[in-house]
Amino acid sequence: MNHAGRWAAALCCAAATLYGAEWRQSFDGEPYTCAMPADKAWALSDQLESTFADGVRGRALDLSSAAGKRRPVRIEPPFSCNRDFSVSLWVKSAPGAIQGTPIAANGTLRESGWQILARENGSWAVKLRSGETSFEYAPPLRKINDGAWHQLAFTIDTGRGLARFYYDGRCVAIYNIDGLGPLDSGKWTVFGGSDDSFDSGDAGMIEAFNGCIDELYLSDTVRSDADLAAEFAALQPGRVRPVPVLEGDRVRCMVWNIWHGGRHTGRHVGPQRIVEIMKSIDPDVIGVIETYGSGAILADGMDYQLYLISSNLSILSRYPIAEAIKIFKPFNSGAAAIDFGSGRSMVLNVSWLNYLPDFAAQIAEGKATPESLRAGEAATREPEIRQILEELKPFRDNAARVPLVVAGDFNVASHLDWTEENRDLHRGFAVDWPVSRRMEEAGFTDTFRALNPDVRRNEALSWCVWATVPGGRYQTYTLQARIDYIYLLGARAVESRYLGTHKALFPSDHGTFYTDFLLPDAPRP
């Protein structure tokens, strides 16, 4: 066992200073015991020694079903989680072993705290809670009960308001955790279970992880991607995955409002169908709107990195997310810098503008004029896009070197579609819509319309896909329109497509767009 700060261990407990500490437990070197002296033991299990197995290096603490005493490691006093901190450990569980308990935790999450969990389906998860605010990262396909050693970790960066989650040396997800308060629970920090069942007799075994744990780590600093990747490479060199690098200069960007997490065609079938469509398009980066709990599911299904901007917005990327960029209000907008390797990158902003005023309903109900429609934008969507563009100005100014994409559900039509020539397509209306005008004035290209200029042949009515029955009830109180966009600055778009069909039933009320563009040459250092 290694020490830093003032840490010590006895009887499966470790004591810590509150800050300035880094604690590691490897179960190698110094003797490690969980047995109590006979005069202090309450039950037979108190006098049993811990069981050990081959570790990721050296030996590991065996808490599996094969072990007699399955007592987790408990740290006393409670480790402070009011500021930055990092948690990591290695786990191994037999193929198909029953799961469903904490792997590490500082409490029960009844009020505040964190937990790394082994889920019943064999995957893992992290839960964070402070009062009424909570976050969960739960990838369904990243299994830990497959007989292999797995590195699990997360970091909390309070200064930047970000949580990062790691699996086998890779940062698999980044969460914007603005609004999340301290994660102190007042409970012990426990590796291999939780402190919910440390009563005499069972010694924490009720909630013990069904597997082995090794290389436990806890600190009040933020471990870096490089540090965790290096640890994984050192201990599992044959399993290191190469960092993806873009071949060529063509990038495919996709945007999709998936409609309430994509679940309208089934709690599980819906997101699965979303993933099927995403795979068929094979994008490099995806802006997702109405994520609503499906971010980790989609990222896991695509094997992409996830940046969860808010409950609403997220970004999925085949390539490393170099920076999480906070723009405007997280429910409405956010961005990420994507690293394609070889000095090339892009910035993707995903945005959702206010759904009010409902221009489609106003027109369908005969309550609108072109002037009233333009005026109505001044209360919500137009000031929103102005503020987003203002906060994106440093990236706009650098777009010749690093292309900028603004993609999203703008909830309003485009002046490029609602022209005098196309009045008959829009119930007699020609409208110079302000939001699309502001994007044009800022130098952006509406990629779909630029590459598909014939509105009559390519209307791409992205909302509402489910309202396509001619004369149907849906069309009596609204109308369809193209309201989802991929805008590009600093690069040349070469292809842009729209998709709104599926062999069974399309899983969203919004169609999806994807655009291919060519990266400029990498800037010289």
Coordinates of C-alpha atoms in Angstrom, one line a residue:
M1 CA 0.0 0.0 0.0
N2 CA 1.3 3.4 -1.0
H3 CA 0.8 6.5 1.2
A4 CA 0.5 10.2 0.5
G5 CA -0.6 12.9 2.9
R6 CA -1.5 11.2 6.2
W7 CA -3.1 7.9 5.2
A8 CA -3.1 4.7 7.0
A9 CA -5.0 1.4 6.9
A10 CA -6.1 -1.1 9.5
L11 CA -9.0 -3.5 9.6
C12 CA -10.0 -2.7 6.1
C13 CA -10.2 1.0 6.9
A14 CA -8.1 3.9 5.8
A15 CA -7.8 7.4 7.4
A16 CA -7.3 10.6 5.4
T17 CA -6.6 14.2 5.7
L18 CA -9.3 16.4 4.1
Y19 CA -7.3 18.0 1.4
G20 CA -3.9 17.8 -0.2
A21 CA -4.2 14.0 -0.3
E22 CA -3.6 11.3 -2.8
W23 CA -4.5 7.7 -1.7
R24 CA -3.6 4.5 -3.4
Q25 CA -4.3 0.9 -2.4
S26 CA -2.7 -1.9 -4.5
F27 CA -2.8 -4.8 -2.0
D28 CA 0.9 -5.5 -2.6
G29 CA 3.9 -5.0 -0.4
E30 CA 2.8 -4.3 3.1
P31 CA 0.6 -6.9 4.9
Y32 CA -3.1 -6.3 4.5
T33 CA -5.6 -7.8 6.9
C34 CA -9.3 -7.5 7.6
A35 CA -9.3 -9.9 10.6
M36 CA -10.3 -8.5 14.0
P37 CA -8.8 -9.7 17.3
A38 CA -11.0 -12.3 19.0
D39 CA -11.8 -9.9 21.9
K40 CA -13.2 -7.3 19.4
A41 CA -15.0 -9.6 17.0
W42 CA -18.8 -9.8 17.0
A43 CA -19.2 -12.7 14.6
L44 CA -17.2 -15.4 12.8
S45 CA -16.8 -13.2 9.7
D46 CA -15.0 -10.6 11.7
Q47 CA -12.2 -13.1 12.4
L48 CA -11.8 -14.2 8.8
E49 CA -8.9 -13.0 6.7
S50 CA -9.5 -11.3 3.3
T51 CA -9.1 -13.4 0.2
F52 CA -6.7 -12.3 -2.6
A53 CA -6.4 -13.2 -6.3
D54 CA -4.1 -12.3 -9.2
G55 CA -4.4 -8.6 -9.7
V56 CA -4.0 -6.4 -12.7
R57 CA -0.5 -6.4 -11.3
G58 CA 0.5 -8.2 -8.2
R59 CA -2.5 -9.3 -6.2
A60 CA -6.1 -8.0 -5.9
L61 CA -8.7 -8.0 -3.2
D62 CA -11.2 -10.8 -4.0
L63 CA -14.8 -9.9 -3.2
S64 CA -16.3 -12.4 -5.7
S65 CA -18.6 -15.3 -4.9
A66 CA -15.6 -17.5 -4.5
A67 CA -14.3 -15.5 -1.5
G68 CA -15.2 -16.2 2.1
K69 CA -14.9 -12.8 3.6
R70 CA -16.1 -10.2 1.1
R71 CA -15.5 -7.1 3.2
P72 CA -14.9 -3.9 1.1
V73 CA -12.3 -1.2 1.8
R74 CA -13.6 1.6 3.9
I75 CA -11.9 5.0 4.3
E76 CA -12.3 7.0 7.5
P77 CA -13.0 9.8 8.1
P78 CA -15.2 10.8 5.1
F79 CA -13.2 12.2 2.2
S80 CA -14.2 15.7 1.3
C81 CA -15.9 16.0 -2.1
N82 CA -16.6 19.8 -1.9
R83 CA -13.9 20.6 -4.5
D84 CA -12.1 18.9 -7.4
F85 CA -11.5 15.1 -7.0
S86 CA -10.8 11.9 -8.9
V87 CA -11.8 8.3 -8.3
S88 CA -10.4 5.3 -10.2
L89 CA -10.0 1.6 -9.7
W90 CA -9.7 -1.6 -11.6
V91 CA -12.3 -4.3 -11.5
K92 CA -12.6 -7.9 -12.7
S93 CA -15.6 -10.2 -12.6
A94 CA -16.3 -13.6 -13.9
P95 CA -18.1 -13.9 -17.2
G96 CA -21.8 -13.5 -16.6
A97 CA -21.3 -13.0 -12.9
I98 CA -24.4 -11.6 -11.2
Q99 CA -24.2 -7.9 -10.6
G100 CA -26.3 -5.0 -9.2
T101 CA -24.3 -3.4 -6.3
P102 CA -22.0 -0.4 -5.8
I103 CA -18.4 -0.8 -6.9
A104 CA -17.3 2.3 -5.0
A105 CA -19.3 5.0 -3.2
N106 CA -19.3 7.7 -0.6
G107 CA -22.9 7.1 0.5
T108 CA -26.4 5.9 -0.6
L109 CA -27.3 8.9 -2.7
R110 CA -30.3 9.6 -0.5
E111 CA -29.3 13.3 -0.4
S112 CA -25.8 13.9 -1.8
G113 CA -22.8 11.8 -2.9
W114 CA -21.4 9.7 -5.7
Q115 CA -21.4 6.0 -6.7
I116 CA -19.8 3.8 -9.2
L117 CA -22.2 0.9 -9.9
A118 CA -22.1 -2.6 -11.3
R119 CA -25.5 -2.8 -13.1
E120 CA -27.5 -5.9 -13.3
N121 CA -27.0 -6.2 -17.1
G122 CA -23.2 -6.4 -16.5
S123 CA -22.4 -2.9 -17.5
W124 CA -21.3 -0.1 -15.2
A125 CA -22.6 3.4 -14.3
V126 CA -21.7 6.5 -12.3
K127 CA -24.3 8.5 -10.3
L128 CA -23.7 12.0 -8.9
R129 CA -26.2 13.8 -6.6
S130 CA -26.2 17.0 -4.7
G131 CA -29.6 17.7 -3.1
E132 CA -32.2 17.7 -5.9
T133 CA -29.6 17.9 -8.7
S134 CA -28.3 14.6 -10.1
F135 CA -26.5 13.1 -13.1
E136 CA -26.1 9.6 -14.3
Y137 CA -23.7 8.1 -16.8
A138 CA -24.9 4.6 -17.6
P139 CA -23.5 3.1 -20.9
P140 CA -25.4 -0.2 -21.4
L141 CA -22.8 -2.0 -23.6
R142 CA -19.6 -1.4 -21.7
K143 CA -19.5 -4.7 -19.7
I144 CA -17.4 -5.4 -16.7
N145 CA -18.5 -9.1 -16.1
D146 CA -16.5 -10.6 -18.9
G147 CA -13.5 -12.0 -17.1
A148 CA -11.2 -9.1 -18.1
W149 CA -9.7 -6.4 -16.0
H150 CA -11.3 -3.0 -16.6
Q151 CA -10.2 0.5 -15.5
L152 CA -13.1 2.6 -14.3
A153 CA -12.7 6.3 -13.3
F154 CA -14.4 9.7 -13.1
T155 CA -13.2 13.2 -12.3
I156 CA -15.0 16.2 -11.0
D157 CA -13.6 19.6 -12.1
T158 CA -15.5 22.2 -10.1
G159 CA -13.8 25.2 -11.7
R160 CA -14.9 24.2 -15.2
G161 CA -18.1 22.6 -14.1
L162 CA -17.3 19.3 -15.9
A163 CA -17.3 15.6 -15.0
R164 CA -15.3 13.2 -17.1
F165 CA -15.9 9.4 -17.2
Y166 CA -13.3 6.8 -18.2
Y167 CA -13.4 3.2 -19.4
D168 CA -10.2 1.3 -20.1
G169 CA -8.0 4.3 -20.6
R170 CA -10.4 6.4 -22.7
C171 CA -12.5 9.4 -21.8
V172 CA -15.8 8.1 -23.0
A173 CA -18.0 10.9 -21.8
I174 CA -17.9 14.5 -20.6
Y175 CA -20.8 16.1 -18.7
N176 CA -21.6 19.7 -18.1
I177 CA -22.4 19.6 -14.3
D178 CA -23.1 23.3 -13.8
G179 CA -25.5 23.6 -10.9
L180 CA -24.3 20.5 -9.1
G181 CA -23.3 21.3 -5.6
P182 CA -20.9 19.6 -3.2
L183 CA -20.9 15.8 -3.3
D184 CA -20.1 15.4 0.4
S185 CA -22.4 12.8 2.0
G186 CA -21.0 12.7 5.5
K187 CA -20.5 8.9 4.9
W188 CA -17.4 6.8 4.5
T189 CA -15.8 6.3 1.1
V190 CA -15.9 2.6 0.3
F191 CA -14.2 0.7 -2.5
G192 CA -15.8 -2.6 -3.3
G193 CA -19.3 -1.7 -2.0
S194 CA -20.9 1.0 0.0
D195 CA -21.1 1.9 3.7
D196 CA -24.8 1.0 3.7
S197 CA -24.3 -2.4 5.3
F198 CA -21.2 -2.2 7.6
D199 CA -23.1 -3.6 10.6
S200 CA -21.3 -6.1 12.7
G201 CA -21.6 -9.6 11.4
D202 CA -22.0 -8.9 7.7
A203 CA -19.1 -6.5 7.5
G204 CA -20.3 -4.7 4.4
M205 CA -20.8 -8.0 2.5
I206 CA -24.5 -7.4 1.7
E207 CA -23.6 -4.6 -0.8
A208 CA -20.1 -6.0 -1.8
F209 CA -19.1 -6.0 -5.5
N210 CA -19.1 -9.5 -7.0
G211 CA -15.6 -9.5 -8.3
C212 CA -12.0 -8.4 -7.7
I213 CA -10.8 -4.9 -7.2
D214 CA -7.3 -3.5 -7.5
E215 CA -5.3 -0.3 -7.8
L216 CA -7.7 1.9 -5.9
Y217 CA -7.2 5.6 -6.2
L218 CA -8.7 8.7 -4.7
S219 CA -7.4 12.3 -4.7
D220 CA -8.5 15.9 -4.5
T221 CA -7.1 16.7 -7.9
V222 CA -8.3 16.2 -11.4
R223 CA -6.5 13.4 -13.2
S224 CA -5.8 14.0 -16.8
D225 CA -6.9 12.0 -19.9
A226 CA -3.2 11.4 -20.5
D227 CA -2.5 10.1 -17.0
L228 CA -5.4 7.6 -17.1
A229 CA -4.5 6.5 -20.6
A230 CA -0.9 6.0 -19.5
E231 CA -1.9 3.9 -16.5
F232 CA -4.1 1.7 -18.7
A233 CA -1.3 1.3 -21.3
A234 CA 1.2 0.3 -18.6
L235 CA -1.0 -2.3 -17.1
Q236 CA -2.8 -3.6 -20.2
P237 CA -0.5 -2.8 -23.1
G238 CA -2.1 -5.4 -25.4
R239 CA -5.6 -3.8 -25.1
V240 CA -4.8 -0.2 -25.9
R241 CA -7.0 1.2 -28.7
P242 CA -5.3 3.7 -31.0
V243 CA -6.6 7.3 -31.0
P244 CA -8.7 7.7 -34.1
V245 CA -7.2 10.0 -36.8
L246 CA -9.2 11.3 -39.8
E247 CA -8.1 9.9 -43.1
G248 CA -8.4 12.4 -45.9
D249 CA -10.0 15.7 -45.5
R250 CA -13.8 14.9 -45.7
V251 CA -15.9 15.3 -42.5
R252 CA -19.5 14.2 -42.2
C253 CA -21.6 16.2 -39.7
M254 CA -25.2 15.1 -38.7
V255 CA -27.9 16.9 -36.7
W256 CA -31.0 15.3 -35.3
N257 CA -33.8 16.2 -32.8
I258 CA -34.5 12.6 -31.7
W259 CA -37.8 13.5 -29.9
H260 CA -37.9 12.9 -26.2
G261 CA -34.8 10.7 -26.2
G262 CA -36.0 8.7 -29.2
R263 CA -38.4 6.6 -27.2
H264 CA -41.7 7.2 -29.0
T265 CA -41.4 3.9 -30.9
G266 CA -40.3 2.0 -27.8
R267 CA -38.4 2.6 -24.6
H268 CA -35.6 0.3 -25.9
V269 CA -36.5 -0.2 -29.5
G270 CA -36.7 3.6 -30.2
P271 CA -33.1 4.4 -29.2
Q272 CA -31.9 1.2 -30.9
R273 CA -33.6 2.5 -34.1
I274 CA -32.0 5.9 -33.7
V275 CA -28.6 4.1 -33.5
E276 CA -29.4 2.1 -36.6
I277 CA -30.1 5.3 -38.6
M278 CA -27.0 7.0 -37.3
K279 CA -24.9 4.0 -38.3
S280 CA -26.4 4.0 -41.7
I281 CA -25.3 7.6 -42.2
D282 CA -21.9 7.0 -40.6
P283 CA -21.3 10.6 -39.4
D284 CA -18.0 11.7 -37.8
V285 CA -19.8 14.1 -35.4
I286 CA -23.4 14.4 -34.4
G287 CA -25.4 17.2 -32.7
V288 CA -28.3 15.7 -30.8
I289 CA -31.4 17.6 -29.6
E290 CA -33.9 16.3 -27.1
T291 CA -31.3 13.8 -25.7
Y292 CA -33.3 13.3 -22.5
G293 CA -31.5 10.4 -21.0
S294 CA -30.4 8.7 -24.2
G295 CA -27.0 10.2 -24.6
A296 CA -25.0 7.4 -23.0
I297 CA -27.1 4.8 -24.9
L298 CA -26.5 6.4 -28.3
A299 CA -22.8 7.0 -27.6
D300 CA -22.3 3.5 -26.5
G301 CA -24.2 2.1 -29.5
M302 CA -22.0 4.2 -31.8
D303 CA -18.8 3.7 -29.8
Y304 CA -18.4 7.5 -29.8
Q305 CA -17.4 9.9 -27.2
L306 CA -20.3 11.9 -25.5
Y307 CA -20.4 15.5 -24.4
L308 CA -23.7 16.0 -22.5
I309 CA -24.3 19.7 -22.6
S310 CA -27.7 19.6 -20.9
S311 CA -30.6 17.2 -20.6
N312 CA -31.6 18.6 -24.0
L313 CA -28.4 18.9 -26.0
S314 CA -25.4 16.6 -26.6
I315 CA -22.6 16.0 -29.1
L316 CA -21.3 12.5 -30.2
S317 CA -17.9 12.3 -31.8
R318 CA -15.9 9.5 -33.4
Y319 CA -12.8 11.6 -32.7
P320 CA -11.5 13.0 -29.4
I321 CA -13.4 15.9 -28.0
A322 CA -10.5 18.3 -27.2
E323 CA -12.5 20.9 -25.4
A324 CA -16.0 21.3 -24.0
I325 CA -17.2 24.8 -24.8
K326 CA -20.0 26.5 -22.9
I327 CA -22.2 28.8 -25.0
F328 CA -25.2 30.8 -24.0
K329 CA -27.6 28.7 -21.8
P330 CA -26.8 25.0 -21.8
F331 CA -30.4 24.0 -22.5
N332 CA -30.2 26.1 -25.7
S333 CA -26.6 25.9 -26.9
G334 CA -23.2 24.4 -26.4
A335 CA -20.1 23.5 -28.4
A336 CA -17.1 21.2 -28.6
A337 CA -13.8 21.3 -30.3
I338 CA -13.1 18.1 -32.2
D339 CA -9.6 16.9 -32.8
F340 CA -9.1 15.0 -36.1
G341 CA -5.4 14.5 -35.5
S342 CA -2.5 15.8 -37.7
G343 CA -3.2 19.3 -36.5
R344 CA -6.7 19.4 -37.9
S345 CA -9.9 20.2 -36.0
M346 CA -13.3 21.8 -36.0
V347 CA -15.8 23.3 -33.6
L348 CA -19.4 22.0 -33.5
N349 CA -22.1 24.1 -31.9
V350 CA -25.5 22.5 -31.4
S351 CA -28.4 24.8 -30.6
W352 CA -32.1 24.6 -29.9
L353 CA -34.1 27.8 -30.2
N354 CA -37.4 28.6 -28.4
Y355 CA -40.4 26.8 -29.8
L356 CA -42.5 29.9 -29.3
P357 CA -44.0 31.7 -31.1
D358 CA -45.5 28.8 -32.9
F359 CA -45.4 30.2 -36.4
A360 CA -46.9 27.1 -38.0
A361 CA -50.0 27.1 -35.8
Q362 CA -50.5 30.9 -36.3
I363 CA -50.5 30.4 -40.1
A364 CA -52.7 27.3 -40.0
E365 CA -55.2 29.2 -37.8
G366 CA -55.2 32.2 -40.1
K367 CA -53.8 34.5 -37.4
A368 CA -50.6 35.6 -39.1
T369 CA -49.2 38.0 -41.7
P370 CA -45.7 38.2 -42.9
E371 CA -45.1 41.3 -40.8
S372 CA -46.5 39.7 -37.6
L373 CA -44.4 36.6 -38.2
R374 CA -41.2 38.6 -38.5
A375 CA -42.1 40.7 -35.5
G376 CA -42.8 37.7 -33.4
E377 CA -39.3 36.5 -33.8
A378 CA -38.0 39.6 -31.9
A379 CA -39.2 38.2 -28.6
T380 CA -37.4 34.9 -28.5
R381 CA -35.5 33.2 -31.4
E382 CA -33.9 36.3 -32.9
P383 CA -32.3 37.5 -29.7
E384 CA -31.3 34.0 -28.9
I385 CA -29.4 33.5 -32.1
R386 CA -27.8 36.9 -31.8
Q387 CA -26.4 36.0 -28.4
I388 CA -25.2 32.6 -29.6
L389 CA -23.5 34.2 -32.5
E390 CA -21.9 36.8 -30.2
E391 CA -20.5 34.2 -27.9
L392 CA -19.3 32.2 -30.9
K393 CA -17.4 35.3 -32.3
P394 CA -13.9 34.0 -31.3
F395 CA -14.6 30.8 -33.2
R396 CA -16.1 32.6 -36.1
D397 CA -13.0 34.8 -36.4
N398 CA -10.8 31.6 -36.4
A399 CA -13.1 29.6 -38.8
A400 CA -10.6 29.9 -41.7
R401 CA -8.2 27.8 -39.7
V402 CA -10.7 25.7 -37.6
P403 CA -14.1 25.4 -39.4
L404 CA -17.2 26.2 -37.3
V405 CA -20.5 24.3 -37.7
V406 CA -23.7 25.6 -36.1
A407 CA -26.3 22.9 -36.2
G408 CA -29.6 22.4 -34.5
D409 CA -33.4 22.7 -34.3
F410 CA -34.1 26.4 -34.7
N411 CA -37.9 25.9 -34.5
V412 CA -38.4 28.4 -37.4
A413 CA -38.4 28.3 -41.2
S414 CA -35.8 29.9 -43.5
H415 CA -36.0 32.9 -45.8
L416 CA -34.2 30.8 -48.4
D417 CA -37.3 28.5 -48.5
W418 CA -40.1 31.0 -48.0
T419 CA -39.5 33.0 -51.1
E420 CA -41.9 34.8 -53.5
E421 CA -41.4 32.0 -56.0
N422 CA -42.5 29.4 -53.4
R423 CA -45.5 31.1 -51.9
D424 CA -47.8 28.3 -52.9
L425 CA -45.8 25.8 -50.9
H426 CA -46.3 27.8 -47.7
R427 CA -50.0 28.7 -47.8
G428 CA -49.4 31.9 -49.7
F429 CA -46.7 33.2 -47.4
A430 CA -43.4 34.7 -48.4
V431 CA -41.4 35.6 -45.2
D432 CA -38.0 37.1 -44.7
W433 CA -37.3 35.0 -41.6
P434 CA -34.9 36.9 -39.3
V435 CA -33.0 34.0 -37.7
S436 CA -31.8 32.5 -41.0
R437 CA -31.0 36.1 -42.1
R438 CA -28.8 36.6 -39.0
M439 CA -26.9 33.4 -39.9
E440 CA -26.4 34.5 -43.4
E441 CA -25.2 37.9 -42.3
A442 CA -22.7 36.3 -40.0
G443 CA -21.2 34.5 -43.0
F444 CA -22.6 31.0 -42.6
T445 CA -23.7 28.8 -45.4
D446 CA -27.0 26.9 -45.1
T447 CA -25.4 23.7 -46.4
F448 CA -28.5 21.8 -47.3
R449 CA -30.1 24.6 -49.3
A450 CA -26.8 25.7 -50.9
L451 CA -26.4 22.2 -52.3
N452 CA -30.1 21.5 -52.9
P453 CA -31.3 24.9 -54.2
D454 CA -34.5 23.7 -55.8
V455 CA -37.0 24.1 -52.9
R456 CA -39.7 22.3 -54.9
R457 CA -37.7 19.2 -55.5
N458 CA -36.0 19.2 -52.0
E459 CA -38.4 20.8 -49.5
A460 CA -36.9 18.6 -46.7
L461 CA -39.8 19.2 -44.3
S462 CA -38.0 18.2 -41.2
W463 CA -40.9 18.8 -38.9
C464 CA -43.3 17.1 -38.4
V465 CA -42.3 13.8 -40.1
W466 CA -45.3 12.2 -38.4
A467 CA -47.7 14.6 -40.0
T468 CA -47.5 13.5 -43.6
V469 CA -51.0 12.2 -44.1
P470 CA -52.6 14.5 -46.7
G471 CA -55.5 16.3 -45.1
G472 CA -54.8 14.5 -41.8
R473 CA -55.8 16.0 -38.5
Y474 CA -52.3 17.1 -37.7
Q475 CA -52.3 19.4 -40.7
T476 CA -55.5 21.1 -39.6
Y477 CA -53.7 23.0 -36.8
T478 CA -50.1 23.2 -38.1
L479 CA -48.0 22.9 -41.2
Q480 CA -44.7 21.2 -42.0
A481 CA -41.5 23.1 -42.5
R482 CA -37.7 22.8 -42.7
I483 CA -36.7 24.0 -39.2
D484 CA -33.4 22.0 -38.7
Y485 CA -30.2 23.2 -40.1
I486 CA -26.4 22.6 -40.5
Y487 CA -24.7 26.0 -41.0
L488 CA -21.0 26.0 -42.0
L489 CA -18.3 28.7 -41.8
G490 CA -14.7 28.3 -42.9
A491 CA -14.9 25.3 -45.1
R492 CA -16.6 24.1 -48.3
A493 CA -19.6 21.8 -48.2
V494 CA -19.7 19.1 -50.9
E495 CA -22.7 17.1 -50.0
S496 CA -25.8 17.5 -47.9
R497 CA -28.7 15.1 -47.5
Y498 CA -32.0 14.8 -45.6
L499 CA -33.5 11.6 -44.2
G500 CA -37.0 11.2 -42.7
T501 CA -37.9 7.6 -43.4
H502 CA -37.3 4.2 -41.9
K503 CA -38.2 0.7 -43.1
A504 CA -40.5 0.3 -40.1
L505 CA -41.5 3.6 -38.5
F506 CA -39.3 6.7 -38.3
P507 CA -38.4 7.1 -34.6
S508 CA -38.6 10.9 -34.4
D509 CA -41.0 13.7 -35.3
H510 CA -37.9 15.5 -36.8
G511 CA -36.0 14.3 -39.9
T512 CA -32.3 14.4 -39.8
F513 CA -29.7 16.2 -42.0
Y514 CA -26.1 15.4 -42.7
T515 CA -23.5 17.4 -44.5
D516 CA -20.0 16.5 -45.8
F517 CA -17.4 19.3 -45.9
L518 CA -13.7 19.5 -46.7
L519 CA -11.3 20.5 -44.0
P520 CA -8.8 23.2 -44.9
D521 CA -5.1 22.3 -44.8
A522 CA -3.7 21.9 -41.3
P523 CA -2.3 25.3 -40.1
R524 CA 1.4 25.5 -39.9
P525 CA 2.9 25.7 -36.4

